Short mmCIF file of C-alpha atoms in Angstrom, two decimals:
data_model
loop_
_atom_site.label_atom_id
_atom_site.label_comp_id
_atom_site.label_asym_id
_atom_site.label_seq_id
_atom_site.Cartn_x
_atom_site.Cartn_y
_atom_site.Cartn_z
CA UNK L 25 -34.95 -5.77 -11.40
CA UNK L 26 -34.45 -2.50 -13.30
CA UNK L 27 -36.56 -0.66 -10.70
CA UNK L 28 -34.49 -2.16 -7.88
CA UNK L 29 -31.24 -1.27 -9.67
CA UNK L 30 -32.44 2.32 -10.18
CA UNK L 31 -33.23 2.64 -6.48
CA UNK L 32 -29.83 1.25 -5.49
CA UNK L 33 -28.07 3.50 -7.99
CA UNK L 34 -29.83 6.58 -6.62
CA UNK L 35 -28.86 5.68 -3.06
CA UNK L 36 -25.24 4.97 -3.99
CA UNK L 37 -24.91 8.15 -6.06
CA UNK L 38 -26.17 10.21 -3.12
CA UNK L 39 -23.42 8.60 -1.00
CA UNK L 40 -20.74 9.62 -3.50
CA UNK L 41 -20.35 6.38 -5.45
CA UNK L 42 -19.25 7.01 -9.04
CA UNK L 43 -19.13 3.49 -10.46
CA UNK L 44 -19.75 -0.22 -9.86
CA UNK L 45 -17.43 -3.14 -10.47
CA UNK L 46 -19.26 -5.98 -12.25
CA UNK L 47 -17.03 -8.83 -11.10
CA UNK L 48 -16.60 -12.49 -11.92
CA UNK L 49 -13.78 -15.04 -11.75
CA UNK L 50 -12.33 -16.81 -14.77
CA UNK L 51 -11.29 -20.44 -15.08
CA UNK L 52 -7.97 -19.66 -13.37
CA UNK L 53 -9.64 -18.17 -10.30
CA UNK L 54 -8.45 -14.71 -11.37
CA UNK L 55 -11.05 -11.98 -10.70
CA UNK L 56 -12.08 -9.92 -13.73
CA UNK L 57 -14.41 -6.93 -13.86
CA UNK L 58 -16.03 -4.14 -15.84
CA UNK L 59 -16.80 -0.82 -14.14
CA UNK L 60 -20.03 0.91 -15.12
CA UNK L 61 -20.81 4.50 -14.12
CA UNK L 62 -23.40 4.67 -11.40
CA UNK L 63 -25.84 6.23 -13.85
CA UNK L 64 -25.53 3.15 -16.05
CA UNK L 65 -26.30 0.59 -13.36
CA UNK L 66 -30.00 0.27 -14.18
CA UNK L 67 -29.20 -0.23 -17.86
CA UNK L 68 -26.61 -2.86 -17.01
CA UNK L 69 -29.15 -4.69 -14.86
CA UNK L 70 -31.64 -4.67 -17.75
CA UNK L 71 -29.38 -5.35 -20.74
CA UNK L 72 -25.99 -6.29 -19.34
CA UNK L 73 -22.57 -4.98 -20.34
CA UNK L 74 -20.69 -6.40 -23.29
CA UNK L 75 -17.55 -8.49 -22.93
CA UNK L 76 -15.69 -10.96 -25.11
CA UNK L 77 -16.67 -14.60 -24.83
CA UNK L 78 -12.95 -15.42 -24.80
CA UNK L 79 -12.60 -14.71 -21.09
CA UNK L 80 -13.58 -18.37 -20.71
CA UNK L 81 -10.34 -19.36 -22.45
CA UNK L 82 -7.91 -16.86 -20.91
CA UNK L 83 -5.10 -18.77 -19.22
CA UNK L 84 -3.31 -17.74 -16.02
CA UNK L 85 -0.95 -15.45 -17.96
CA UNK L 86 -3.65 -13.59 -19.93
CA UNK L 87 -2.93 -15.55 -23.08
CA UNK L 88 -5.98 -16.65 -25.07
CA UNK L 89 -6.08 -20.27 -26.12
CA UNK L 90 -8.16 -21.45 -29.04
CA UNK L 91 -7.77 -25.08 -28.00
CA UNK L 92 -11.48 -25.48 -27.20
CA UNK L 93 -13.63 -25.96 -30.29
CA UNK L 94 -16.59 -24.09 -28.82
CA UNK L 95 -14.56 -20.88 -28.51
CA UNK L 96 -12.07 -21.28 -31.30
CA UNK L 97 -12.31 -17.84 -32.94
CA UNK L 98 -12.04 -14.21 -31.73
CA UNK L 99 -15.67 -13.62 -32.65
CA UNK L 100 -18.48 -13.48 -30.10
CA UNK L 101 -19.79 -11.40 -27.22
CA UNK L 102 -21.51 -12.04 -23.91
CA UNK L 103 -23.44 -9.83 -21.50
CA UNK L 104 -22.43 -9.24 -17.89
CA UNK L 105 -25.46 -8.66 -15.68
CA UNK L 106 -25.00 -7.49 -12.08
CA UNK L 107 -26.65 -9.41 -9.24
CA UNK L 108 -28.34 -6.32 -7.84
CA UNK L 109 -29.19 -7.75 -4.43
CA UNK L 110 -25.49 -8.41 -3.82
CA UNK L 111 -24.23 -4.88 -4.58
CA UNK L 112 -21.93 -3.51 -1.87
CA UNK L 113 -20.29 -0.11 -1.52
CA UNK L 114 -16.57 -0.72 -1.05
CA UNK L 115 -15.48 0.72 2.29
CA UNK L 116 -11.83 0.83 1.20
CA UNK L 117 -12.72 2.38 -2.17
CA UNK L 118 -15.67 4.60 -1.25
CA UNK L 119 -16.20 6.01 -4.75
CA UNK L 120 -16.81 2.50 -6.04
CA UNK L 121 -19.31 -0.29 -5.40
CA UNK L 122 -19.03 -3.98 -6.24
CA UNK L 123 -21.44 -6.64 -7.50
CA UNK L 124 -20.99 -10.20 -8.75
CA UNK L 125 -22.00 -10.61 -12.37
CA UNK L 126 -23.79 -13.35 -14.24
CA UNK L 127 -22.52 -14.15 -17.73
CA UNK L 128 -25.31 -14.45 -20.32
CA UNK L 129 -25.32 -15.10 -24.04
CA UNK L 130 -25.65 -12.04 -26.27
CA UNK L 131 -29.41 -12.63 -26.60
CA UNK L 132 -29.85 -12.86 -22.83
CA UNK L 133 -30.18 -16.64 -22.71
CA UNK L 134 -28.10 -18.82 -20.34
CA UNK L 135 -24.44 -19.15 -21.35
CA UNK L 136 -22.92 -22.57 -20.65
CA UNK L 137 -19.56 -21.08 -19.62
CA UNK L 138 -20.96 -19.03 -16.72
CA UNK L 139 -19.36 -20.46 -13.58
CA UNK L 140 -21.94 -18.91 -11.26
CA UNK L 141 -24.69 -20.71 -13.18
CA UNK L 142 -22.88 -24.03 -12.71
CA UNK L 143 -23.08 -23.57 -8.95
CA UNK L 144 -26.72 -22.45 -9.14
CA UNK L 145 -27.47 -25.66 -11.02
CA UNK L 146 -25.99 -27.80 -8.25
CA UNK L 147 -27.91 -25.87 -5.61
CA UNK L 148 -31.14 -26.45 -7.53
CA UNK L 149 -30.32 -30.16 -7.60
CA UNK L 150 -29.67 -30.09 -3.86
CA UNK L 151 -33.11 -28.55 -3.34
CA UNK L 152 -34.73 -31.33 -5.37
CA UNK L 153 -33.01 -33.87 -3.10
CA UNK L 154 -34.08 -32.09 0.08
CA UNK L 155 -30.53 -31.06 0.98
CA UNK L 156 -29.15 -27.74 2.17
CA UNK L 157 -25.50 -26.75 2.30
CA UNK L 158 -23.38 -24.31 4.25
CA UNK L 159 -19.92 -23.23 3.12
CA UNK L 160 -17.16 -20.97 4.32
CA UNK L 161 -13.60 -20.13 3.30
CA UNK L 162 -10.36 -19.72 5.22
CA UNK L 163 -8.09 -17.37 3.25
CA UNK L 164 -4.31 -17.45 3.58
CA UNK L 165 -2.22 -14.70 2.00
CA UNK L 166 1.30 -13.31 2.09
CA UNK L 167 2.11 -9.66 2.84
CA UNK L 168 4.99 -7.55 1.48
CA UNK L 169 5.86 -3.85 1.30
CA UNK L 170 4.39 -2.55 -1.97
CA UNK L 171 7.68 -1.08 -3.15
CA UNK L 172 9.85 -3.98 -1.97
CA UNK L 173 7.88 -7.07 -2.79
CA UNK L 174 10.80 -9.41 -2.25
CA UNK L 175 10.85 -8.50 1.47
CA UNK L 176 8.52 -10.03 4.09
CA UNK L 177 5.70 -7.81 5.30
CA UNK L 178 6.03 -8.90 8.90
CA UNK L 179 8.89 -10.55 10.82
CA UNK L 180 6.93 -13.28 12.62
CA UNK L 181 6.87 -15.29 14.82
CA UNK L 182 4.01 -17.36 13.45
CA UNK L 183 0.74 -17.00 15.36
CA UNK L 184 2.25 -14.20 17.47
CA UNK L 185 0.49 -10.89 18.20
CA UNK L 186 3.93 -9.24 17.98
CA UNK L 187 4.09 -10.08 14.27
CA UNK L 188 1.08 -7.90 13.58
CA UNK L 189 2.13 -4.79 15.52
CA UNK L 190 3.78 -3.31 12.45
CA UNK L 191 0.63 -4.06 10.44
CA UNK L 192 -1.73 -2.48 12.94
CA UNK L 193 -3.25 -0.04 10.44
CA UNK L 194 -3.77 -2.75 7.85
CA UNK L 195 -5.31 -5.16 10.33
CA UNK L 196 -7.64 -2.47 11.65
CA UNK L 197 -8.70 -1.59 8.11
CA UNK L 198 -9.43 -5.25 7.38
CA UNK L 199 -11.67 -5.58 10.42
CA UNK L 200 -13.53 -2.34 9.69
CA UNK L 201 -13.79 -2.76 5.91
CA UNK L 202 -14.96 -6.35 6.11
CA UNK L 203 -17.73 -5.36 8.51
CA UNK L 204 -18.74 -2.39 6.33
CA UNK L 205 -18.78 -4.60 3.21
CA UNK L 206 -21.09 -7.12 4.88
CA UNK L 207 -18.42 -9.78 5.37
CA UNK L 208 -18.20 -11.54 8.74
CA UNK L 209 -14.73 -12.59 9.89
CA UNK L 210 -14.43 -15.45 12.35
CA UNK L 211 -10.80 -14.70 13.21
CA UNK L 212 -7.58 -13.23 11.80
CA UNK L 213 -3.99 -14.08 12.75
CA UNK L 214 -0.37 -14.34 11.67
CA UNK L 215 -0.05 -17.78 10.04
CA UNK L 216 2.77 -20.30 9.81
CA UNK L 217 4.29 -19.21 6.48
CA UNK L 218 6.73 -16.36 5.95
CA UNK L 219 4.82 -13.04 6.35
CA UNK L 220 1.59 -14.99 6.04
CA UNK L 221 -1.82 -14.03 7.43
CA UNK L 222 -5.07 -15.96 7.57
CA UNK L 223 -8.66 -14.94 8.09
CA UNK L 224 -11.81 -17.03 8.06
CA UNK L 225 -15.16 -16.06 6.59
CA UNK L 226 -18.34 -17.08 8.36
CA UNK L 227 -20.24 -20.00 6.82
CA UNK L 228 -23.24 -19.13 4.69
CA UNK L 229 -25.10 -20.58 1.72
CA UNK L 230 -22.69 -21.70 -1.04
CA UNK L 231 -23.63 -19.04 -3.59
CA UNK L 232 -23.08 -16.27 -1.05
CA UNK L 233 -19.84 -17.98 0.05
CA UNK L 234 -18.47 -17.81 -3.50
CA UNK L 235 -19.56 -14.18 -3.87
CA UNK L 236 -18.02 -13.38 -0.49
CA UNK L 237 -14.72 -14.93 -1.49
CA UNK L 238 -14.44 -12.57 -4.47
CA UNK L 239 -15.52 -9.55 -2.41
CA UNK L 240 -13.01 -10.49 0.28
CA UNK L 241 -10.19 -10.40 -2.25
CA UNK L 242 -11.18 -6.92 -3.40
CA UNK L 243 -11.42 -5.76 0.21
CA UNK L 244 -8.01 -7.15 1.18
CA UNK L 245 -6.23 -5.73 -1.88
CA UNK L 246 -7.72 -2.25 -1.30
CA UNK L 247 -6.79 -2.22 2.39
CA UNK L 248 -3.26 -3.38 1.59
CA UNK L 249 -2.81 -0.69 -1.07
CA UNK L 250 -4.02 2.02 1.33
CA UNK L 251 -1.34 0.96 3.83
CA UNK L 252 1.61 0.64 1.45
CA UNK L 253 1.42 -3.14 1.19
CA UNK L 254 0.96 -5.77 -1.48
CA UNK L 255 -0.69 -9.13 -0.83
CA UNK L 256 -0.26 -12.42 -2.65
CA UNK L 257 -2.87 -15.17 -2.61
CA UNK L 258 -0.72 -17.40 -4.84
CA UNK L 259 -0.67 -21.10 -3.91
CA UNK L 260 3.10 -20.92 -3.52
CA UNK L 261 5.24 -17.80 -3.02
CA UNK L 262 8.55 -19.59 -2.39
CA UNK L 263 9.80 -23.13 -2.87
CA UNK L 264 10.76 -23.66 0.76
CA UNK L 265 7.80 -21.88 2.31
CA UNK L 266 4.34 -22.99 3.33
CA UNK L 267 1.87 -22.17 0.58
CA UNK L 268 -1.38 -20.22 0.64
CA UNK L 269 -4.44 -22.44 0.86
CA UNK L 270 -8.02 -21.21 0.63
CA UNK L 271 -9.51 -24.00 2.72
CA UNK L 272 -13.12 -24.77 1.89
CA UNK L 273 -15.43 -25.87 4.73
CA UNK L 274 -18.80 -27.44 3.93
CA UNK L 275 -21.65 -29.07 5.81
CA UNK L 276 -24.88 -30.64 4.58
CA UNK L 277 -28.34 -30.65 6.16
CA UNK L 278 -31.63 -32.45 5.68
CA UNK L 279 -34.72 -30.94 7.29
CA UNK L 280 -32.49 -28.68 9.35
CA UNK L 281 -30.30 -31.44 10.80
CA UNK L 282 -26.56 -31.34 10.15
CA UNK L 283 -25.81 -34.75 8.62
CA UNK L 284 -22.16 -34.52 9.69
CA UNK L 285 -22.97 -34.19 13.38
CA UNK L 286 -23.35 -37.03 15.84
CA UNK L 287 -21.51 -38.90 18.53
CA UNK L 288 -17.97 -39.60 17.34
CA UNK L 289 -17.51 -40.22 13.62
CA UNK L 290 -20.09 -39.25 10.99
CA UNK L 291 -22.64 -41.93 10.15
CA UNK L 292 -25.38 -42.56 7.61
CA UNK L 293 -25.77 -39.85 4.98
CA UNK L 294 -23.06 -37.75 6.63
CA UNK L 295 -20.53 -40.55 6.22
CA UNK L 296 -21.72 -41.09 2.64
CA UNK L 297 -21.24 -37.36 1.89
CA UNK L 298 -17.67 -37.55 3.15
CA UNK L 299 -17.19 -40.84 1.28
CA UNK L 300 -18.31 -39.16 -1.94
CA UNK L 301 -15.75 -36.41 -1.49
CA UNK L 302 -13.01 -38.94 -0.78
CA UNK L 303 -13.98 -41.07 -3.78
CA UNK L 304 -13.66 -38.11 -6.15
CA UNK L 305 -10.85 -36.28 -4.35
CA UNK L 306 -8.32 -36.52 -7.23
CA UNK L 307 -10.86 -35.04 -9.66
CA UNK L 308 -12.00 -32.44 -7.14
CA UNK L 309 -8.41 -31.31 -6.68
CA UNK L 310 -8.12 -30.77 -10.43
CA UNK L 311 -10.77 -28.06 -10.04
CA UNK L 312 -10.14 -26.76 -6.50
CA UNK L 313 -6.32 -26.55 -6.83
CA UNK L 314 -5.89 -26.45 -10.61
CA UNK L 315 -2.78 -24.36 -11.32
CA UNK L 316 0.76 -25.57 -11.83
CA UNK L 317 1.83 -23.93 -8.53
CA UNK L 318 -1.07 -25.77 -6.88
CA UNK L 319 0.60 -29.09 -7.62
CA UNK L 320 3.87 -27.74 -6.22
CA UNK L 321 2.10 -26.69 -3.00
CA UNK L 322 0.65 -30.15 -2.25
CA UNK L 323 3.60 -31.57 -0.33
CA UNK L 324 3.74 -33.74 2.80
CA UNK L 325 4.55 -31.92 6.01
CA UNK L 326 3.04 -28.57 4.99
CA UNK L 327 -0.59 -29.12 6.10
CA UNK L 328 -1.55 -28.97 2.42
CA UNK L 329 -2.74 -32.51 1.67
CA UNK L 330 -0.52 -34.59 -0.63
CA UNK L 331 -2.32 -37.95 -0.32
CA UNK L 332 -5.95 -39.00 -0.70
CA UNK L 333 -7.29 -39.80 2.76
CA UNK L 334 -9.41 -38.30 5.51
CA UNK L 335 -8.86 -37.73 9.19
CA UNK L 336 -10.47 -36.29 12.29
CA UNK L 337 -8.86 -32.91 13.01
CA UNK L 338 -5.78 -34.15 11.11
CA UNK L 339 -4.22 -31.10 9.46
CA UNK L 340 -2.22 -33.24 7.03
CA UNK L 341 -5.46 -34.74 5.70
CA UNK L 342 -6.83 -33.15 2.52
CA UNK L 343 -10.27 -33.96 3.94
CA UNK L 344 -10.27 -32.90 7.59
CA UNK L 345 -13.40 -33.78 9.53
CA UNK L 346 -14.20 -31.17 12.17
CA UNK L 347 -16.67 -32.65 14.69
CA UNK L 348 -19.21 -30.79 16.76
CA UNK L 349 -18.91 -30.77 20.53
CA UNK L 350 -20.81 -29.95 23.69
CA UNK L 351 -19.17 -26.53 23.67
CA UNK L 352 -19.60 -25.76 19.96
CA UNK L 353 -22.86 -27.59 19.29
CA UNK L 354 -23.75 -30.11 16.58
CA UNK L 355 -24.07 -27.49 13.84
CA UNK L 356 -20.33 -26.88 14.06
CA UNK L 357 -19.57 -30.26 12.43
CA UNK L 358 -18.14 -29.81 8.93
CA UNK L 359 -15.50 -31.10 6.56
CA UNK L 360 -12.55 -29.00 5.44
CA UNK L 361 -11.06 -29.43 1.97
CA UNK L 362 -7.42 -28.38 2.26
CA UNK L 363 -6.53 -29.01 -1.40
CA UNK L 364 -8.10 -25.70 -2.38
CA UNK L 365 -6.46 -22.38 -3.23
CA UNK L 366 -6.94 -19.02 -4.91
CA UNK L 367 -6.30 -20.39 -8.41
CA UNK L 368 -9.68 -22.15 -8.22
CA UNK L 369 -12.81 -20.44 -9.46
CA UNK L 370 -14.89 -20.36 -6.22
CA UNK L 371 -18.19 -21.12 -7.99
CA UNK L 372 -16.73 -24.15 -9.77
CA UNK L 373 -14.93 -25.34 -6.63
CA UNK L 374 -18.16 -25.34 -4.64
CA UNK L 375 -20.16 -26.81 -7.50
CA UNK L 376 -17.94 -29.88 -7.86
CA UNK L 377 -17.69 -30.41 -4.09
CA UNK L 378 -21.49 -30.37 -3.82
CA UNK L 379 -21.85 -32.67 -6.84
CA UNK L 380 -19.38 -35.23 -5.48
CA UNK L 381 -20.89 -35.12 -2.00
CA UNK L 382 -24.47 -35.50 -3.25
CA UNK L 383 -23.40 -38.41 -5.43
CA UNK L 384 -21.87 -40.00 -2.35
CA UNK L 385 -25.19 -39.71 -0.51
CA UNK L 386 -27.07 -41.07 -3.52
CA UNK L 387 -24.72 -44.05 -3.88
CA UNK L 388 -24.19 -44.59 -0.13
CA UNK L 389 -20.45 -44.25 -0.78
CA UNK L 390 -18.28 -46.16 1.64
CA UNK L 391 -15.97 -44.41 4.08
CA UNK L 392 -12.78 -46.13 5.31
CA UNK L 393 -11.37 -45.64 8.78
CA UNK L 394 -9.88 -42.18 9.41
CA UNK L 395 -6.13 -41.72 9.56
CA UNK L 396 -4.56 -39.74 12.37
CA UNK L 397 -0.96 -39.71 11.11
CA UNK L 398 0.93 -38.17 8.18
CA UNK L 399 1.18 -40.82 5.43
CA UNK L 400 4.06 -38.82 3.98
CA UNK L 401 6.25 -40.49 6.60
CA UNK L 402 5.13 -44.01 5.66
CA UNK L 403 6.72 -46.36 3.18
CA UNK L 404 5.04 -46.95 -0.15
CA UNK L 405 4.04 -50.40 1.06
CA UNK L 406 2.40 -48.97 4.17
CA UNK L 407 0.45 -46.46 2.10
CA UNK L 408 -0.61 -49.17 -0.33
CA UNK L 409 -1.81 -51.37 2.54
CA UNK L 410 -3.99 -48.54 3.85
CA UNK L 411 -5.25 -47.61 0.37
CA UNK L 412 -3.61 -44.17 0.45
CA UNK L 413 -2.54 -42.90 -2.97
CA UNK L 414 -0.82 -39.63 -3.87
CA UNK L 415 -3.01 -36.90 -5.31
CA UNK L 416 -2.32 -35.76 -8.89
CA UNK L 417 1.09 -34.11 -9.01
CA UNK L 418 1.11 -32.67 -12.55
CA UNK L 419 -1.32 -31.05 -15.01
CA UNK L 420 -1.49 -34.29 -16.99
CA UNK L 421 -2.40 -36.30 -13.90
CA UNK L 422 -5.03 -33.74 -12.92
CA UNK L 423 -6.57 -33.84 -16.38
CA UNK L 424 -6.73 -37.63 -16.32
CA UNK L 425 -8.35 -37.59 -12.87
CA UNK L 426 -10.93 -35.04 -14.01
CA UNK L 427 -11.89 -37.10 -17.04
CA UNK L 428 -12.04 -40.27 -14.94
CA UNK L 429 -14.84 -38.87 -12.77
CA UNK L 430 -18.17 -38.45 -14.58
CA UNK L 431 -19.59 -36.91 -11.41
CA UNK L 432 -17.09 -34.04 -11.29
CA UNK L 433 -16.65 -33.49 -15.02
CA UNK L 434 -20.40 -33.83 -15.53
CA UNK L 435 -21.07 -31.07 -12.99
CA UNK L 436 -19.15 -28.64 -15.19
CA UNK L 437 -21.04 -29.49 -18.37
CA UNK L 438 -19.44 -30.36 -21.71
CA UNK L 439 -18.84 -26.78 -22.88
CA UNK L 440 -17.27 -25.44 -19.71
CA UNK L 441 -15.29 -28.65 -19.20
CA UNK L 442 -13.79 -28.17 -22.66
CA UNK L 443 -12.84 -24.55 -21.96
CA UNK L 444 -11.43 -25.43 -18.53
CA UNK L 445 -9.27 -28.21 -19.95
CA UNK L 446 -8.02 -25.96 -22.75
CA UNK L 447 -6.94 -23.34 -20.23
CA UNK L 448 -5.16 -25.94 -18.09
CA UNK L 449 -3.38 -27.28 -21.19
CA UNK L 450 -2.25 -23.77 -22.12
CA UNK L 451 -0.86 -23.24 -18.63
CA UNK L 452 0.91 -26.59 -18.74
CA UNK L 453 2.53 -25.77 -22.09
CA UNK L 454 3.73 -22.43 -20.70
CA UNK L 455 5.18 -24.08 -17.59
CA UNK L 456 6.92 -26.85 -19.54
CA UNK L 457 9.42 -24.31 -20.89
CA UNK L 458 10.29 -22.76 -17.52
CA UNK L 459 12.03 -23.67 -14.29
CA UNK L 460 10.19 -24.23 -11.03
CA UNK L 461 11.54 -20.92 -9.70
CA UNK L 462 10.24 -19.07 -12.79
CA UNK L 463 6.83 -20.70 -12.44
CA UNK L 464 6.47 -19.66 -8.80
CA UNK L 465 7.67 -16.12 -9.49
CA UNK L 466 5.33 -15.63 -12.45
CA UNK L 467 2.24 -16.61 -10.43
CA UNK L 468 3.15 -14.75 -7.22
CA UNK L 469 1.09 -11.62 -7.93
CA UNK L 470 -1.53 -13.00 -10.33
CA UNK L 471 -4.26 -13.44 -7.70
#
């Protein structure tokens, strides 16, 4: 690996790169990084770069909580090791490159709080079961002038090409920089929310999908800065506005066949995969939409998913089944998790989705009939008759749901689960002393 890192460093230095971001995401979904000079890349690949172990217990406001017994003192160091094969020169920041980092213990052994390792563990389990996964993200974000962040960055209308005329330079930079950074965009458009945009990343293997999500953030922020803009990925940027979801699409294969494809509704192991996700949806949401603003975003009528159910192409469903077709082919079939946003660590989000889905296949989890309506317009009695319950609407409810699912909590491991819960408790204590408006405002530019 050191030889490969030396070769990459030499090539990047010749191209004018001065340093490399070693990037990871914490338990709030917030990207963190260390920059190493390009001459130090080979050493970082061999020995890592030091960082405090307390990043695992930073909360969303950069406060450190000592509520987890495994990380209850300021003592301790970890090593950040770049994934050399994933290094990319940043088109929008040409003097810098970027690489995802693994978090290792100080002696180089596995560290139980490394989120990337949690996902790698689930992928290894999938391999043992003969399963392969594909995953891709849709990213929604809000645009504002950098010096006037309270103003919308485009006037709308939603989904209109006219809305983007004033952002032509930014949009062009996104298309060019994504391509140069090795990120494939399916489409980009003005979304429904105020000054909101959305782009979709092409599906790939889950580990690459999580890496790509972090690289996409860096790419978008750099392009926005270069064009006098600021972008917010926060789950909610205003109480009356549609929030920003980072919708997670997954599909599962056995021996090359997409288990979610077929005539009509999914059957067999594909139905069981979807049944596993539905069974653990409250616990999944505690990981995939874990912040206090996440719970505020999950409202009926906003295509966000407020109740636990699934539907076929139903955009109010938190689990939206997207079938294949004669035009698109069977490989297009996938399931979209709408209760997902930028406050989720992408590695943990994918890890728990895979764990719940594989458990569904293992247990042959049942799948009720799909729902084509918005249960938010039903009476409580109608929802109860159809077995539709609200998803957790507070940090306490999310924590209870997480603990109630051994499949989801077990995927995290005891140590990381403890740190994750401590961070969520710290966020909840912070929010308890503030108004809803203050909570939304404080998170608006955190991601």
